[in-house]
Amino acid sequence: MLSAEAPLVDTTLIDHSSNPVVIETETTTDTATSSLIEEVTLTIIAHPYLDELADKIRQEPIPWQGYERAGMLSADEVAMIEHVENKSPEEITNIMSEHGLYYAGMYLDLMHKLARVDAVQKVLVMIQDMLNEHNERIMLFHQASINRPGYPFGPFHNSSKKPDIDIDDFFQWMTFQLQSRNSNLIELNIQILDALFHIPSYRKSFWNTLHAMDTFINVLKKSNSNPQVIYETVFALWLLTFDEEIATHLNRKYDVISTLVEIAKSAVKEKIIRVVVATFKNLVEKAPKANLSAMLVAKLLPFAEHLSTRKWSDQEIMDDIHLIIRELQNNFQSLTTFEVYASELETGKLEWSPPHQSENFWKKNAIRLNENNHRLLKMLARLLSSSNQFEILAIACHDLGQYAKYSGSDGKKYLHELGAKQRVMELMTHEDPEVRYHALSATQKYFAMSS
């Protein structure tokens, strides 16, 4: 099991960089705990992309003497800056050991006074170099802020365009970053999401940001070549599923359950399976009604039973697997055949399961496709245009034919209004013989109903 207060990456398994960025996050309200991952209040974001940016900033010259002539910096401040510029980590360590408190105070003043982006970036890199592998020096910034209202955080807020970050604007910006062709940039943004999603209110903000979830899920479905990106992305998804509303609507909107099953099936590293199983556990516990049927359709039960036969280093993984198996078995026994069929439609993953081929099923349930303003009938009709899988097209044609046969006189009207009749007739010339056969059969049933 994982902890919602855990670090964003499994730091025992990966070390991206020697110069991590530290994001401090507030305590979450989630109660999940873990014996494997310690609860922490700091989240480490480390990535080679950040290292490259920091190196470029270090090499960019800043006209500090010009700031002194303009009266923005004192001669002492310029001298202190030049004393640490282009110094090795060992030299910086020696300087900070003796003068760290003075540098902390000066850096805060520089953040407060400077406005140009290049100068602010330079100061931020200096602060990073000061803190690198010496987190205890963070206290120097607090000591330097005594009797100074708004310090130490105010200067950092003032360096941005607004006094504080608007998280909604930030998530809108991140939505575009997740569409980048630069894989390093995408991974970095996923790491940032892992940090921010420790805060419950930020999960809902991201969920409500236009197109944010679409781009995020797209990363999840396209990251199969990089195990670390898979882990970090599923970790972010796991944090999202602590929100009950998100857990309720997540699979219905984005079909994540089948994606997670495939990720777990192909995963080599245990940590990936661990976070996938933890995500399933959240979906089961937070929104069982919305997810259990879809899990059965995605064949999670036999896969979970297979996982239960393996040996795991973490007993909590086995406990979670057993919980999932138990809930799925109980749900399977209580589900009606129609509920299983409805789950197939909702996921769009039709297969030749017994309901499709049962005349008795269609006699009893064809009219139920009209419930809730024909919601399920619309889903079935939509598959004729949205799917490119021959088996799904054949099954959809077959089911629409059965609906036409047993839905009564109104069925013809509904099929015509939805454009399903026209699309089925077009599929009579499809390249696949099974699709052609079931399209022809459905057309015959449609016209037999109207005669």
GROMACS .gro file of C-alpha atoms in nm:
model
  451
    1MET     CA    1   0.000   0.000   0.000
    2LEU     CA    2   0.112   0.355  -0.061
    3SER     CA    3   0.080   0.675   0.136
    4ALA     CA    4  -0.081   0.991   0.006
    5GLU     CA    5   0.184   1.179   0.202
    6ALA     CA    6   0.465   0.987   0.036
    7PRO     CA    7   0.741   1.141  -0.176
    8LEU     CA    8   0.652   1.177  -0.539
    9VAL     CA    9   0.903   0.916  -0.651
   10ASP     CA   10   1.043   0.604  -0.493
   11THR     CA   11   1.377   0.760  -0.409
   12THR     CA   12   1.532   0.425  -0.325
   13LEU     CA   13   1.490   0.321  -0.687
   14ILE     CA   14   1.577   0.633  -0.884
   15ASP     CA   15   1.816   0.926  -0.867
   16HIS     CA   16   1.755   1.162  -1.156
   17SER     CA   17   1.984   1.439  -1.046
   18SER     CA   18   2.235   1.564  -0.797
   19ASN     CA   19   2.055   1.899  -0.783
   20PRO     CA   20   1.695   1.838  -0.684
   21VAL     CA   21   1.435   2.107  -0.644
   22VAL     CA   22   1.246   2.086  -0.317
   23ILE     CA   23   0.876   2.169  -0.303
   24GLU     CA   24   0.721   2.198   0.041
   25THR     CA   25   0.363   2.074   0.054
   26GLU     CA   26   0.101   2.110   0.323
   27THR     CA   27  -0.024   1.802   0.505
   28THR     CA   28  -0.301   1.615   0.329
   29THR     CA   29  -0.620   1.487   0.489
   30ASP     CA   30  -0.578   1.138   0.346
   31THR     CA   31  -0.531   0.867   0.605
   32ALA     CA   32  -0.343   0.614   0.392
   33THR     CA   33  -0.013   0.501   0.540
   34SER     CA   34   0.267   0.274   0.429
   35SER     CA   35   0.541   0.069   0.588
   36LEU     CA   36   0.756   0.114   0.276
   37ILE     CA   37   0.735   0.486   0.212
   38GLU     CA   38   0.805   0.726   0.496
   39GLU     CA   39   0.569   1.016   0.550
   40VAL     CA   40   0.748   1.337   0.458
   41THR     CA   41   0.664   1.703   0.426
   42LEU     CA   42   0.910   1.774   0.145
   43THR     CA   43   0.871   1.658  -0.212
   44ILE     CA   44   1.183   1.625  -0.426
   45ILE     CA   45   1.167   1.712  -0.795
   46ALA     CA   46   1.486   1.613  -0.973
   47HIS     CA   47   1.540   1.591  -1.347
   48PRO     CA   48   1.828   1.632  -1.596
   49TYR     CA   49   1.620   1.894  -1.777
   50LEU     CA   50   1.636   2.115  -1.466
   51ASP     CA   51   2.010   2.056  -1.437
   52GLU     CA   52   2.063   2.174  -1.795
   53LEU     CA   53   1.859   2.488  -1.735
   54ALA     CA   54   2.048   2.564  -1.414
   55ASP     CA   55   2.385   2.520  -1.589
   56LYS     CA   56   2.283   2.762  -1.864
   57ILE     CA   57   2.173   3.019  -1.607
   58ARG     CA   58   2.502   2.985  -1.417
   59GLN     CA   59   2.696   3.062  -1.734
   60GLU     CA   60   2.491   3.371  -1.825
   61PRO     CA   61   2.669   3.690  -1.709
   62ILE     CA   62   2.462   3.944  -1.515
   63PRO     CA   63   2.577   4.312  -1.505
   64TRP     CA   64   2.581   4.341  -1.128
   65GLN     CA   65   2.796   4.657  -1.141
   66GLY     CA   66   2.523   4.817  -1.350
   67TYR     CA   67   2.273   4.745  -1.074
   68GLU     CA   68   2.517   4.905  -0.828
   69ARG     CA   69   2.552   5.219  -1.042
   70ALA     CA   70   2.173   5.240  -1.066
   71GLY     CA   71   2.152   5.233  -0.687
   72MET     CA   72   1.966   4.900  -0.675
   73LEU     CA   73   2.251   4.706  -0.514
   74SER     CA   74   2.516   4.806  -0.265
   75ALA     CA   75   2.888   4.754  -0.320
   76ASP     CA   76   2.888   4.492  -0.044
   77GLU     CA   77   2.607   4.298  -0.212
   78VAL     CA   78   2.790   4.296  -0.545
   79ALA     CA   79   3.108   4.180  -0.374
   80MET     CA   80   2.923   3.896  -0.198
   81ILE     CA   81   2.764   3.787  -0.527
   82GLU     CA   82   3.093   3.785  -0.713
   83HIS     CA   83   3.251   3.591  -0.427
   84VAL     CA   84   3.026   3.288  -0.493
   85GLU     CA   85   2.978   3.313  -0.871
   86ASN     CA   86   3.139   3.031  -1.069
   87LYS     CA   87   3.265   2.860  -0.756
   88SER     CA   88   3.281   2.482  -0.712
   89PRO     CA   89   3.040   2.307  -0.473
   90GLU     CA   90   3.325   2.256  -0.227
   91GLU     CA   91   3.412   2.627  -0.231
   92ILE     CA   92   3.047   2.724  -0.184
   93THR     CA   93   3.022   2.484   0.111
   94ASN     CA   94   3.319   2.653   0.279
   95ILE     CA   95   3.177   3.001   0.218
   96MET     CA   96   2.832   2.911   0.347
   97SER     CA   97   2.973   2.740   0.655
   98GLU     CA   98   3.117   3.075   0.762
   99HIS     CA   99   2.882   3.333   0.608
  100GLY     CA  100   2.560   3.141   0.533
  101LEU     CA  101   2.333   3.364   0.742
  102TYR     CA  102   2.452   3.677   0.561
  103TYR     CA  103   2.399   3.516   0.222
  104ALA     CA  104   2.050   3.399   0.317
  105GLY     CA  105   1.954   3.755   0.411
  106MET     CA  106   2.109   3.898   0.094
  107TYR     CA  107   1.938   3.646  -0.133
  108LEU     CA  108   1.601   3.734   0.019
  109ASP     CA  109   1.672   4.104  -0.038
  110LEU     CA  110   1.771   4.037  -0.399
  111MET     CA  111   1.450   3.843  -0.460
  112HIS     CA  112   1.259   4.137  -0.315
  113LYS     CA  113   1.438   4.405  -0.520
  114LEU     CA  114   1.511   4.250  -0.858
  115ALA     CA  115   1.255   4.233  -1.139
  116ARG     CA  116   1.442   4.119  -1.451
  117VAL     CA  117   1.388   3.752  -1.523
  118ASP     CA  118   1.754   3.671  -1.592
  119ALA     CA  119   1.868   3.829  -1.266
  120VAL     CA  120   1.596   3.657  -1.061
  121GLN     CA  121   1.683   3.322  -1.224
  122LYS     CA  122   2.048   3.375  -1.134
  123VAL     CA  123   1.961   3.438  -0.769
  124LEU     CA  124   1.736   3.131  -0.759
  125VAL     CA  125   2.021   2.913  -0.890
  126MET     CA  126   2.253   3.062  -0.627
  127ILE     CA  127   1.999   2.969  -0.360
  128GLN     CA  128   1.976   2.619  -0.506
  129ASP     CA  129   2.356   2.586  -0.495
  130MET     CA  130   2.354   2.704  -0.134
  131LEU     CA  131   2.093   2.446  -0.031
  132ASN     CA  132   2.219   2.158  -0.244
  133GLU     CA  133   2.277   1.860  -0.012
  134HIS     CA  134   2.242   2.100   0.283
  135ASN     CA  135   1.872   2.127   0.360
  136GLU     CA  136   1.960   2.236   0.713
  137ARG     CA  137   2.054   2.574   0.565
  138ILE     CA  138   1.686   2.641   0.501
  139MET     CA  139   1.673   2.753   0.865
  140LEU     CA  140   1.920   3.031   0.783
  141PHE     CA  141   1.652   3.196   0.566
  142HIS     CA  142   1.410   3.185   0.858
  143GLN     CA  143   1.672   3.328   1.094
  144ALA     CA  144   1.747   3.607   0.847
  145SER     CA  145   1.374   3.690   0.837
  146ILE     CA  146   1.332   3.766   1.207
  147ASN     CA  147   1.154   4.102   1.256
  148ARG     CA  148   1.104   4.132   0.880
  149PRO     CA  149   0.729   4.104   0.801
  150GLY     CA  150   0.648   3.886   0.501
  151TYR     CA  151   0.987   3.715   0.496
  152PRO     CA  152   1.108   3.461   0.395
  153PHE     CA  153   0.823   3.377   0.154
  154GLY     CA  154   0.715   3.726   0.049
  155PRO     CA  155   1.019   3.797  -0.173
  156PHE     CA  156   0.958   3.476  -0.369
  157HIS     CA  157   0.592   3.563  -0.419
  158ASN     CA  158   0.683   3.915  -0.526
  159SER     CA  159   0.912   3.781  -0.797
  160SER     CA  160   0.617   3.627  -0.979
  161LYS     CA  161   0.362   3.819  -1.183
  162LYS     CA  162   0.107   3.793  -0.901
  163PRO     CA  163   0.151   3.808  -0.523
  164ASP     CA  164   0.069   3.435  -0.516
  165ILE     CA  165   0.024   3.165  -0.775
  166ASP     CA  166  -0.326   3.110  -0.907
  167ILE     CA  167  -0.332   2.733  -0.920
  168ASP     CA  168  -0.603   2.730  -1.188
  169ASP     CA  169  -0.391   2.944  -1.419
  170PHE     CA  170  -0.093   2.725  -1.341
  171PHE     CA  171  -0.282   2.408  -1.434
  172GLN     CA  172  -0.397   2.567  -1.760
  173TRP     CA  173  -0.032   2.637  -1.841
  174MET     CA  174   0.064   2.280  -1.746
  175THR     CA  175  -0.201   2.145  -1.982
  176PHE     CA  176  -0.001   2.288  -2.272
  177GLN     CA  177   0.328   2.161  -2.127
  178LEU     CA  178   0.192   1.805  -2.122
  179GLN     CA  179   0.136   1.830  -2.497
  180SER     CA  180   0.502   1.912  -2.564
  181ARG     CA  181   0.712   1.698  -2.796
  182ASN     CA  182   0.994   1.725  -2.543
  183SER     CA  183   0.972   1.407  -2.333
  184ASN     CA  184   1.191   1.558  -2.061
  185LEU     CA  185   0.949   1.848  -2.023
  186ILE     CA  186   0.653   1.611  -2.000
  187GLU     CA  187   0.821   1.400  -1.732
  188LEU     CA  188   0.915   1.710  -1.534
  189ASN     CA  189   0.555   1.830  -1.536
  190ILE     CA  190   0.430   1.488  -1.425
  191GLN     CA  191   0.672   1.508  -1.132
  192ILE     CA  192   0.531   1.850  -1.043
  193LEU     CA  193   0.178   1.708  -1.053
  194ASP     CA  194   0.291   1.429  -0.822
  195ALA     CA  195   0.401   1.697  -0.577
  196LEU     CA  196   0.092   1.914  -0.606
  197PHE     CA  197  -0.159   1.630  -0.587
  198HIS     CA  198  -0.054   1.566  -0.228
  199ILE     CA  199  -0.279   1.866  -0.157
  200PRO     CA  200  -0.643   1.750  -0.185
  201SER     CA  201  -0.784   2.081  -0.314
  202TYR     CA  202  -0.535   2.082  -0.602
  203ARG     CA  203  -0.665   1.748  -0.728
  204LYS     CA  204  -1.011   1.893  -0.781
  205SER     CA  205  -0.865   2.208  -0.941
  206PHE     CA  206  -0.674   2.000  -1.195
  207TRP     CA  207  -0.978   1.780  -1.261
  208ASN     CA  208  -1.186   2.090  -1.336
  209THR     CA  209  -0.924   2.253  -1.562
  210LEU     CA  210  -1.032   2.247  -1.927
  211HIS     CA  211  -0.857   1.966  -2.123
  212ALA     CA  212  -0.615   1.899  -1.835
  213MET     CA  213  -0.732   1.544  -1.773
  214ASP     CA  214  -0.744   1.468  -2.147
  215THR     CA  215  -0.377   1.557  -2.188
  216PHE     CA  216  -0.281   1.379  -1.866
  217ILE     CA  217  -0.456   1.055  -1.968
  218ASN     CA  218  -0.294   1.082  -2.311
  219VAL     CA  219   0.047   1.082  -2.140
  220LEU     CA  220  -0.059   0.777  -1.937
  221LYS     CA  221  -0.161   0.585  -2.248
  222LYS     CA  222   0.152   0.678  -2.446
  223SER     CA  223   0.423   0.635  -2.182
  224ASN     CA  224   0.468   0.259  -2.217
  225SER     CA  225   0.828   0.286  -2.335
  226ASN     CA  226   0.955   0.454  -2.017
  227PRO     CA  227   0.896   0.265  -1.690
  228GLN     CA  228   0.980   0.565  -1.472
  229VAL     CA  229   0.730   0.789  -1.653
  230ILE     CA  230   0.469   0.514  -1.619
  231TYR     CA  231   0.533   0.495  -1.246
  232GLU     CA  232   0.520   0.871  -1.195
  233THR     CA  233   0.206   0.910  -1.407
  234VAL     CA  234   0.016   0.629  -1.234
  235PHE     CA  235   0.133   0.771  -0.901
  236ALA     CA  236  -0.034   1.101  -0.990
  237LEU     CA  237  -0.346   0.914  -1.097
  238TRP     CA  238  -0.347   0.726  -0.767
  239LEU     CA  239  -0.341   1.055  -0.576
  240LEU     CA  240  -0.633   1.183  -0.784
  241THR     CA  241  -0.843   0.879  -0.691
  242PHE     CA  242  -0.848   0.981  -0.325
  243ASP     CA  243  -1.115   1.230  -0.434
  244GLU     CA  244  -1.452   1.053  -0.434
  245GLU     CA  245  -1.598   1.257  -0.720
  246ILE     CA  246  -1.293   1.192  -0.937
  247ALA     CA  247  -1.298   0.821  -0.848
  248THR     CA  248  -1.664   0.809  -0.950
  249HIS     CA  249  -1.627   0.964  -1.294
  250LEU     CA  250  -1.268   0.880  -1.389
  251ASN     CA  251  -1.321   0.551  -1.569
  252ARG     CA  252  -1.650   0.649  -1.728
  253LYS     CA  253  -1.485   0.950  -1.891
  254TYR     CA  254  -1.137   0.816  -1.965
  255ASP     CA  255  -1.150   0.433  -1.963
  256VAL     CA  256  -0.852   0.410  -1.728
  257ILE     CA  257  -0.929   0.068  -1.579
  258SER     CA  258  -0.846  -0.129  -1.893
  259THR     CA  259  -0.538   0.090  -1.946
  260LEU     CA  260  -0.414   0.020  -1.594
  261VAL     CA  261  -0.472  -0.354  -1.638
  262GLU     CA  262  -0.256  -0.351  -1.951
  263ILE     CA  263   0.013  -0.144  -1.776
  264ALA     CA  264   0.026  -0.390  -1.487
  265LYS     CA  265   0.035  -0.691  -1.721
  266SER     CA  266   0.341  -0.558  -1.902
  267ALA     CA  267   0.517  -0.410  -1.596
  268VAL     CA  268   0.853  -0.551  -1.494
  269LYS     CA  269   0.911  -0.341  -1.183
  270GLU     CA  270   0.714  -0.424  -0.871
  271LYS     CA  271   0.668  -0.056  -0.783
  272ILE     CA  272   0.454  -0.006  -1.097
  273ILE     CA  273   0.225  -0.296  -1.007
  274ARG     CA  274   0.213  -0.167  -0.650
  275VAL     CA  275   0.083   0.175  -0.750
  276VAL     CA  276  -0.161   0.028  -1.006
  277VAL     CA  277  -0.306  -0.204  -0.742
  278ALA     CA  278  -0.330   0.087  -0.498
  279THR     CA  279  -0.522   0.284  -0.761
  280PHE     CA  280  -0.765  -0.004  -0.813
  281LYS     CA  281  -0.811  -0.024  -0.436
  282ASN     CA  282  -0.903   0.345  -0.423
  283LEU     CA  283  -1.151   0.306  -0.708
  284VAL     CA  284  -1.312   0.011  -0.530
  285GLU     CA  285  -1.333   0.182  -0.193
  286LYS     CA  286  -1.421   0.536  -0.304
  287ALA     CA  287  -1.671   0.454  -0.582
  288PRO     CA  288  -1.756   0.082  -0.599
  289LYS     CA  289  -2.084   0.130  -0.784
  290ALA     CA  290  -1.912   0.323  -1.062
  291ASN     CA  291  -1.612   0.094  -1.103
  292LEU     CA  292  -1.671  -0.270  -1.005
  293SER     CA  293  -1.873  -0.360  -1.314
  294ALA     CA  294  -1.617  -0.197  -1.541
  295MET     CA  295  -1.341  -0.390  -1.364
  296LEU     CA  296  -1.521  -0.715  -1.437
  297VAL     CA  297  -1.554  -0.619  -1.804
  298ALA     CA  298  -1.181  -0.539  -1.814
  299LYS     CA  299  -1.114  -0.889  -1.674
  300LEU     CA  300  -0.946  -0.752  -1.365
  301LEU     CA  301  -1.072  -1.045  -1.155
  302PRO     CA  302  -0.872  -1.321  -1.330
  303PHE     CA  303  -0.571  -1.091  -1.350
  304ALA     CA  304  -0.594  -1.011  -0.978
  305GLU     CA  305  -0.624  -1.383  -0.905
  306HIS     CA  306  -0.306  -1.435  -1.108
  307LEU     CA  307  -0.129  -1.160  -0.912
  308SER     CA  308  -0.229  -1.331  -0.587
  309THR     CA  309  -0.020  -1.635  -0.684
  310ARG     CA  310   0.301  -1.433  -0.711
  311LYS     CA  311   0.547  -1.355  -0.436
  312TRP     CA  312   0.575  -0.989  -0.332
  313SER     CA  313   0.827  -0.807  -0.117
  314ASP     CA  314   0.542  -0.601   0.028
  315GLN     CA  315   0.268  -0.784   0.219
  316GLU     CA  316   0.041  -0.483   0.176
  317ILE     CA  317   0.031  -0.543  -0.200
  318MET     CA  318  -0.108  -0.889  -0.131
  319ASP     CA  319  -0.362  -0.746   0.115
  320ASP     CA  320  -0.481  -0.498  -0.148
  321ILE     CA  321  -0.502  -0.770  -0.414
  322HIS     CA  322  -0.713  -0.988  -0.185
  323LEU     CA  323  -0.943  -0.695  -0.110
  324ILE     CA  324  -0.992  -0.631  -0.482
  325ILE     CA  325  -1.061  -1.001  -0.550
  326ARG     CA  326  -1.312  -1.021  -0.266
  327GLU     CA  327  -1.503  -0.712  -0.379
  328LEU     CA  328  -1.507  -0.823  -0.743
  329GLN     CA  329  -1.631  -1.170  -0.654
  330ASN     CA  330  -1.909  -1.030  -0.434
  331ASN     CA  331  -2.007  -0.785  -0.705
  332PHE     CA  332  -2.006  -1.051  -0.976
  333GLN     CA  333  -2.251  -1.262  -0.778
  334SER     CA  334  -2.490  -0.969  -0.729
  335LEU     CA  335  -2.471  -0.822  -1.080
  336THR     CA  336  -2.752  -0.884  -1.325
  337THR     CA  337  -2.665  -0.986  -1.679
  338PHE     CA  338  -2.790  -0.652  -1.806
  339GLU     CA  339  -2.556  -0.461  -1.572
  340VAL     CA  340  -2.261  -0.653  -1.713
  341TYR     CA  341  -2.379  -0.574  -2.066
  342ALA     CA  342  -2.423  -0.205  -1.977
  343SER     CA  343  -2.067  -0.195  -1.844
  344GLU     CA  344  -1.941  -0.332  -2.176
  345LEU     CA  345  -2.118  -0.051  -2.358
  346GLU     CA  346  -1.987   0.214  -2.120
  347THR     CA  347  -1.629   0.101  -2.172
  348GLY     CA  348  -1.677   0.047  -2.546
  349LYS     CA  349  -1.506  -0.291  -2.519
  350LEU     CA  350  -1.761  -0.528  -2.671
  351GLU     CA  351  -1.685  -0.899  -2.702
  352TRP     CA  352  -1.893  -1.205  -2.777
  353SER     CA  353  -2.001  -1.260  -2.416
  354PRO     CA  354  -2.321  -1.461  -2.350
  355PRO     CA  355  -2.569  -1.168  -2.335
  356HIS     CA  356  -2.504  -1.071  -2.697
  357GLN     CA  357  -2.597  -1.415  -2.828
  358SER     CA  358  -2.892  -1.486  -2.598
  359GLU     CA  359  -3.236  -1.442  -2.754
  360ASN     CA  360  -3.387  -1.449  -2.406
  361PHE     CA  361  -3.161  -1.162  -2.299
  362TRP     CA  362  -3.280  -0.943  -2.586
  363LYS     CA  363  -3.646  -1.031  -2.534
  364LYS     CA  364  -3.618  -0.908  -2.175
  365ASN     CA  365  -3.378  -0.619  -2.211
  366ALA     CA  366  -3.393  -0.462  -2.560
  367ILE     CA  367  -3.635  -0.195  -2.441
  368ARG     CA  368  -3.402  -0.104  -2.154
  369LEU     CA  369  -3.162   0.056  -2.403
  370ASN     CA  370  -3.421   0.336  -2.419
  371GLU     CA  371  -3.382   0.424  -2.051
  372ASN     CA  372  -3.231   0.760  -1.947
  373ASN     CA  373  -3.302   0.924  -2.282
  374HIS     CA  374  -3.165   0.627  -2.480
  375ARG     CA  375  -2.822   0.658  -2.315
  376LEU     CA  376  -2.709   0.301  -2.383
  377LEU     CA  377  -2.861   0.294  -2.732
  378LYS     CA  378  -2.665   0.609  -2.817
  379MET     CA  379  -2.345   0.448  -2.689
  380LEU     CA  380  -2.408   0.142  -2.904
  381ALA     CA  381  -2.481   0.350  -3.213
  382ARG     CA  382  -2.175   0.566  -3.153
  383LEU     CA  383  -1.947   0.262  -3.169
  384LEU     CA  384  -2.039   0.218  -3.536
  385SER     CA  385  -1.848   0.537  -3.614
  386SER     CA  386  -1.592   0.562  -3.334
  387SER     CA  387  -1.448   0.209  -3.339
  388ASN     CA  388  -1.210   0.071  -3.600
  389GLN     CA  389  -1.197  -0.279  -3.451
  390PHE     CA  390  -1.375  -0.529  -3.673
  391GLU     CA  391  -1.506  -0.743  -3.386
  392ILE     CA  392  -1.659  -0.445  -3.208
  393LEU     CA  393  -1.824  -0.327  -3.531
  394ALA     CA  394  -1.966  -0.675  -3.592
  395ILE     CA  395  -2.102  -0.704  -3.237
  396ALA     CA  396  -2.251  -0.353  -3.249
  397CYS     CA  397  -2.431  -0.437  -3.575
  398HIS     CA  398  -2.557  -0.762  -3.424
  399ASP     CA  399  -2.685  -0.588  -3.110
  400LEU     CA  400  -2.861  -0.315  -3.307
  401GLY     CA  401  -3.028  -0.585  -3.512
  402GLN     CA  402  -3.148  -0.754  -3.194
  403TYR     CA  403  -3.268  -0.420  -3.062
  404ALA     CA  404  -3.461  -0.362  -3.385
  405LYS     CA  405  -3.615  -0.707  -3.353
  406TYR     CA  406  -3.736  -0.674  -2.993
  407SER     CA  407  -3.772  -0.302  -2.915
  408GLY     CA  408  -4.118  -0.256  -3.058
  409SER     CA  409  -4.253  -0.002  -3.304
  410ASP     CA  410  -4.058   0.290  -3.159
  411GLY     CA  411  -3.724   0.117  -3.217
  412LYS     CA  412  -3.721   0.194  -3.588
  413LYS     CA  413  -3.779   0.563  -3.521
  414TYR     CA  414  -3.498   0.583  -3.266
  415LEU     CA  415  -3.250   0.403  -3.492
  416HIS     CA  416  -3.334   0.638  -3.777
  417GLU     CA  417  -3.302   0.951  -3.562
  418LEU     CA  418  -2.963   0.842  -3.430
  419GLY     CA  419  -2.831   0.771  -3.780
  420ALA     CA  420  -2.768   0.410  -3.679
  421LYS     CA  421  -2.974   0.264  -3.964
  422GLN     CA  422  -2.774   0.449  -4.227
  423ARG     CA  423  -2.440   0.356  -4.070
  424VAL     CA  424  -2.535  -0.014  -4.046
  425MET     CA  425  -2.631  -0.015  -4.414
  426GLU     CA  426  -2.296   0.142  -4.503
  427LEU     CA  427  -2.118  -0.140  -4.318
  428MET     CA  428  -2.279  -0.396  -4.549
  429THR     CA  429  -1.987  -0.323  -4.786
  430HIS     CA  430  -1.719  -0.340  -4.514
  431GLU     CA  431  -1.393  -0.522  -4.594
  432ASP     CA  432  -1.438  -0.770  -4.309
  433PRO     CA  433  -1.683  -1.057  -4.382
  434GLU     CA  434  -1.807  -1.078  -4.020
  435VAL     CA  435  -1.892  -0.707  -4.018
  436ARG     CA  436  -2.068  -0.742  -4.354
  437TYR     CA  437  -2.269  -1.042  -4.233
  438HIS     CA  438  -2.394  -0.879  -3.912
  439ALA     CA  439  -2.465  -0.548  -4.087
  440LEU     CA  440  -2.676  -0.731  -4.346
  441SER     CA  441  -2.855  -0.929  -4.075
  442ALA     CA  442  -2.930  -0.613  -3.876
  443THR     CA  443  -3.064  -0.438  -4.186
  444GLN     CA  444  -3.296  -0.730  -4.258
  445LYS     CA  445  -3.428  -0.722  -3.900
  446TYR     CA  446  -3.482  -0.347  -3.924
  447PHE     CA  447  -3.694  -0.372  -4.237
  448ALA     CA  448  -3.875  -0.682  -4.108
  449MET     CA  449  -3.978  -0.478  -3.805
  450SER     CA  450  -4.115  -0.201  -4.026
  451SER     CA  451  -4.318  -0.430  -4.250
   0.00000   0.00000   0.00000
